[in-house]
GROMACS .gro file of C-alpha atoms in nm:
model
  175
    1UNK     CA    1   0.699  -2.919   0.054
    2UNK     CA    2   0.691  -2.613   0.279
    3UNK     CA    3   0.886  -2.789   0.554
    4UNK     CA    4   1.149  -2.892   0.300
    5UNK     CA    5   1.172  -2.537   0.166
    6UNK     CA    6   1.219  -2.399   0.518
    7UNK     CA    7   1.501  -2.646   0.576
    8UNK     CA    8   1.697  -2.510   0.278
    9UNK     CA    9   1.631  -2.143   0.355
   10UNK     CA   10   1.914  -1.922   0.480
   11UNK     CA   11   1.927  -1.891   0.861
   12UNK     CA   12   1.783  -1.538   0.862
   13UNK     CA   13   1.469  -1.647   0.677
   14UNK     CA   14   1.430  -1.953   0.899
   15UNK     CA   15   1.429  -1.725   1.204
   16UNK     CA   16   1.174  -1.494   1.043
   17UNK     CA   17   0.954  -1.789   0.945
   18UNK     CA   18   0.981  -1.920   1.301
   19UNK     CA   19   0.810  -1.607   1.435
   20UNK     CA   20   0.493  -1.713   1.254
   21UNK     CA   21   0.449  -1.986   1.513
   22UNK     CA   22   0.489  -1.728   1.793
   23UNK     CA   23   0.274  -1.433   1.684
   24UNK     CA   24   0.293  -1.262   2.022
   25UNK     CA   25   0.672  -1.257   2.034
   26UNK     CA   26   0.846  -0.921   2.076
   27UNK     CA   27   0.984  -0.934   1.723
   28UNK     CA   28   0.642  -0.941   1.558
   29UNK     CA   29   0.316  -0.844   1.719
   30UNK     CA   30   0.440  -0.627   2.005
   31UNK     CA   31   0.677  -0.429   1.785
   32UNK     CA   32   0.411  -0.366   1.523
   33UNK     CA   33   0.153  -0.278   1.787
   34UNK     CA   34   0.390  -0.011   1.921
   35UNK     CA   35   0.431   0.130   1.570
   36UNK     CA   36   0.053   0.123   1.514
   37UNK     CA   37  -0.008   0.295   1.850
   38UNK     CA   38   0.248   0.562   1.763
   39UNK     CA   39   0.074   0.628   1.429
   40UNK     CA   40  -0.264   0.658   1.602
   41UNK     CA   41  -0.116   0.897   1.862
   42UNK     CA   42   0.026   1.119   1.587
   43UNK     CA   43  -0.311   1.118   1.410
   44UNK     CA   44  -0.488   1.216   1.732
   45UNK     CA   45  -0.245   1.506   1.777
   46UNK     CA   46  -0.290   1.632   1.418
   47UNK     CA   47  -0.613   1.482   1.284
   48UNK     CA   48  -0.698   1.717   0.995
   49UNK     CA   49  -0.377   1.754   0.791
   50UNK     CA   50  -0.146   1.514   0.976
   51UNK     CA   51   0.215   1.558   1.081
   52UNK     CA   52   0.356   1.579   0.728
   53UNK     CA   53   0.488   1.331   0.477
   54UNK     CA   54   0.798   1.148   0.597
   55UNK     CA   55   0.747   1.229   0.964
   56UNK     CA   56   0.861   0.883   1.075
   57UNK     CA   57   1.210   0.973   0.957
   58UNK     CA   58   1.202   1.314   1.122
   59UNK     CA   59   1.033   1.274   1.459
   60UNK     CA   60   1.299   1.130   1.691
   61UNK     CA   61   1.049   0.940   1.905
   62UNK     CA   62   0.961   0.732   1.599
   63UNK     CA   63   1.306   0.574   1.620
   64UNK     CA   64   1.276   0.242   1.798
   65UNK     CA   65   1.558   0.041   1.944
   66UNK     CA   66   1.575  -0.312   1.801
   67UNK     CA   67   1.866  -0.544   1.879
   68UNK     CA   68   2.075  -0.257   2.011
   69UNK     CA   69   2.047  -0.054   1.690
   70UNK     CA   70   1.851   0.265   1.665
   71UNK     CA   71   1.668   0.272   1.335
   72UNK     CA   72   1.390   0.483   1.197
   73UNK     CA   73   1.084   0.279   1.114
   74UNK     CA   74   0.761   0.330   0.934
   75UNK     CA   75   0.416   0.241   1.061
   76UNK     CA   76   0.427  -0.099   0.883
   77UNK     CA   77   0.073  -0.023   0.772
   78UNK     CA   78   0.023   0.202   0.471
   79UNK     CA   79  -0.319   0.320   0.583
   80UNK     CA   80  -0.207   0.419   0.933
   81UNK     CA   81   0.101   0.590   0.792
   82UNK     CA   82  -0.102   0.791   0.541
   83UNK     CA   83  -0.354   0.877   0.812
   84UNK     CA   84  -0.095   1.008   1.057
   85UNK     CA   85   0.123   1.180   0.796
   86UNK     CA   86  -0.155   1.337   0.585
   87UNK     CA   87  -0.443   1.347   0.831
   88UNK     CA   88  -0.805   1.283   0.749
   89UNK     CA   89  -0.796   1.509   0.442
   90UNK     CA   90  -0.501   1.327   0.283
   91UNK     CA   91  -0.633   0.987   0.384
   92UNK     CA   92  -0.970   1.050   0.219
   93UNK     CA   93  -0.795   1.174  -0.096
   94UNK     CA   94  -0.574   0.863  -0.093
   95UNK     CA   95  -0.877   0.635  -0.059
   96UNK     CA   96  -1.068   0.829  -0.326
   97UNK     CA   97  -0.800   0.736  -0.582
   98UNK     CA   98  -0.881   0.369  -0.528
   99UNK     CA   99  -1.259   0.417  -0.512
  100UNK     CA  100  -1.259   0.587  -0.853
  101UNK     CA  101  -1.014   0.333  -0.993
  102UNK     CA  102  -1.216   0.028  -0.887
  103UNK     CA  103  -1.547   0.182  -0.994
  104UNK     CA  104  -1.413   0.248  -1.343
  105UNK     CA  105  -1.216  -0.075  -1.368
  106UNK     CA  106  -1.504  -0.303  -1.270
  107UNK     CA  107  -1.729  -0.118  -1.515
  108UNK     CA  108  -1.467  -0.165  -1.787
  109UNK     CA  109  -1.429  -0.536  -1.710
  110UNK     CA  110  -1.804  -0.584  -1.715
  111UNK     CA  111  -1.845  -0.407  -2.053
  112UNK     CA  112  -1.533  -0.542  -2.222
  113UNK     CA  113  -1.603  -0.759  -2.526
  114UNK     CA  114  -1.244  -0.877  -2.580
  115UNK     CA  115  -1.172  -1.176  -2.356
  116UNK     CA  116  -0.794  -1.121  -2.370
  117UNK     CA  117  -0.816  -0.759  -2.255
  118UNK     CA  118  -1.070  -0.857  -1.992
  119UNK     CA  119  -0.835  -1.128  -1.858
  120UNK     CA  120  -0.547  -0.879  -1.840
  121UNK     CA  121  -0.766  -0.628  -1.657
  122UNK     CA  122  -0.879  -0.892  -1.408
  123UNK     CA  123  -0.516  -0.988  -1.346
  124UNK     CA  124  -0.418  -0.625  -1.294
  125UNK     CA  125  -0.708  -0.571  -1.053
  126UNK     CA  126  -0.600  -0.881  -0.862
  127UNK     CA  127  -0.248  -0.742  -0.838
  128UNK     CA  128  -0.373  -0.408  -0.708
  129UNK     CA  129  -0.604  -0.577  -0.456
  130UNK     CA  130  -0.315  -0.797  -0.342
  131UNK     CA  131  -0.098  -0.488  -0.295
  132UNK     CA  132  -0.370  -0.312  -0.099
  133UNK     CA  133  -0.415  -0.612   0.129
  134UNK     CA  134  -0.038  -0.644   0.175
  135UNK     CA  135  -0.036  -0.272   0.263
  136UNK     CA  136  -0.204  -0.365   0.593
  137UNK     CA  137   0.130  -0.506   0.710
  138UNK     CA  138   0.382  -0.281   0.535
  139UNK     CA  139   0.427   0.051   0.359
  140UNK     CA  140   0.505  -0.065   0.005
  141UNK     CA  141   0.263   0.177  -0.157
  142UNK     CA  142   0.407   0.497  -0.015
  143UNK     CA  143   0.762   0.417   0.094
  144UNK     CA  144   1.060   0.258  -0.072
  145UNK     CA  145   1.240   0.299  -0.400
  146UNK     CA  146   1.197  -0.066  -0.495
  147UNK     CA  147   0.839  -0.152  -0.405
  148UNK     CA  148   0.637   0.168  -0.434
  149UNK     CA  149   0.726   0.239  -0.800
  150UNK     CA  150   0.632  -0.119  -0.894
  151UNK     CA  151   0.292  -0.086  -0.728
  152UNK     CA  152   0.223   0.249  -0.896
  153UNK     CA  153   0.349   0.118  -1.231
  154UNK     CA  154   0.097  -0.168  -1.212
  155UNK     CA  155  -0.168   0.078  -1.100
  156UNK     CA  156  -0.088   0.305  -1.396
  157UNK     CA  157  -0.099   0.017  -1.643
  158UNK     CA  158  -0.432  -0.095  -1.497
  159UNK     CA  159  -0.577   0.257  -1.504
  160UNK     CA  160  -0.450   0.302  -1.859
  161UNK     CA  161  -0.634  -0.010  -1.968
  162UNK     CA  162  -0.967   0.155  -1.885
  163UNK     CA  163  -1.109   0.282  -2.215
  164UNK     CA  164  -1.183   0.651  -2.222
  165UNK     CA  165  -1.521   0.764  -2.344
  166UNK     CA  166  -1.502   0.942  -2.675
  167UNK     CA  167  -1.603   1.303  -2.662
  168UNK     CA  168  -1.699   1.514  -2.959
  169UNK     CA  169  -1.516   1.840  -2.927
  170UNK     CA  170  -1.591   2.121  -3.162
  171UNK     CA  171  -1.332   2.393  -3.193
  172UNK     CA  172  -1.448   2.722  -3.332
  173UNK     CA  173  -1.209   2.974  -3.462
  174UNK     CA  174  -1.328   3.327  -3.471
  175UNK     CA  175  -1.087   3.554  -3.638
   0.00000   0.00000   0.00000
């Protein structure tokens, strides 16, 4: 089935799929390794607060030459990009968002008595985990007008499905 699907793919996608069989080709591993190394170098130069958000589009040495065209690239790894752009402080804050989310979400799933809501929450968690794993090879969480909003929309829906604890608030009016 996969071989048949590849046969009917447009030429561009066939070429991209062909690089899977050659992981050490210049178009895949070497290019990404250079981007990863650049991100690590930037982090080493500015480890606490990073170089600033969007630095891959600003720092000229981040522009790589592929197929004769100079284009500005991202780290192709969300975690490395956040680390080099926001430093250790921003990276820990970024990770903390997900630590709190998963702690509360797994607690909510465990305590949920409605099977339908529980199934939706499990599906949303799976989507978020899939996005976080995919973020190892791209920057969909932090970059892009098409992908990043979709990830954060799913994240917001998932976070919104976590029931809030009721608090008794007493308001006193002294007048």
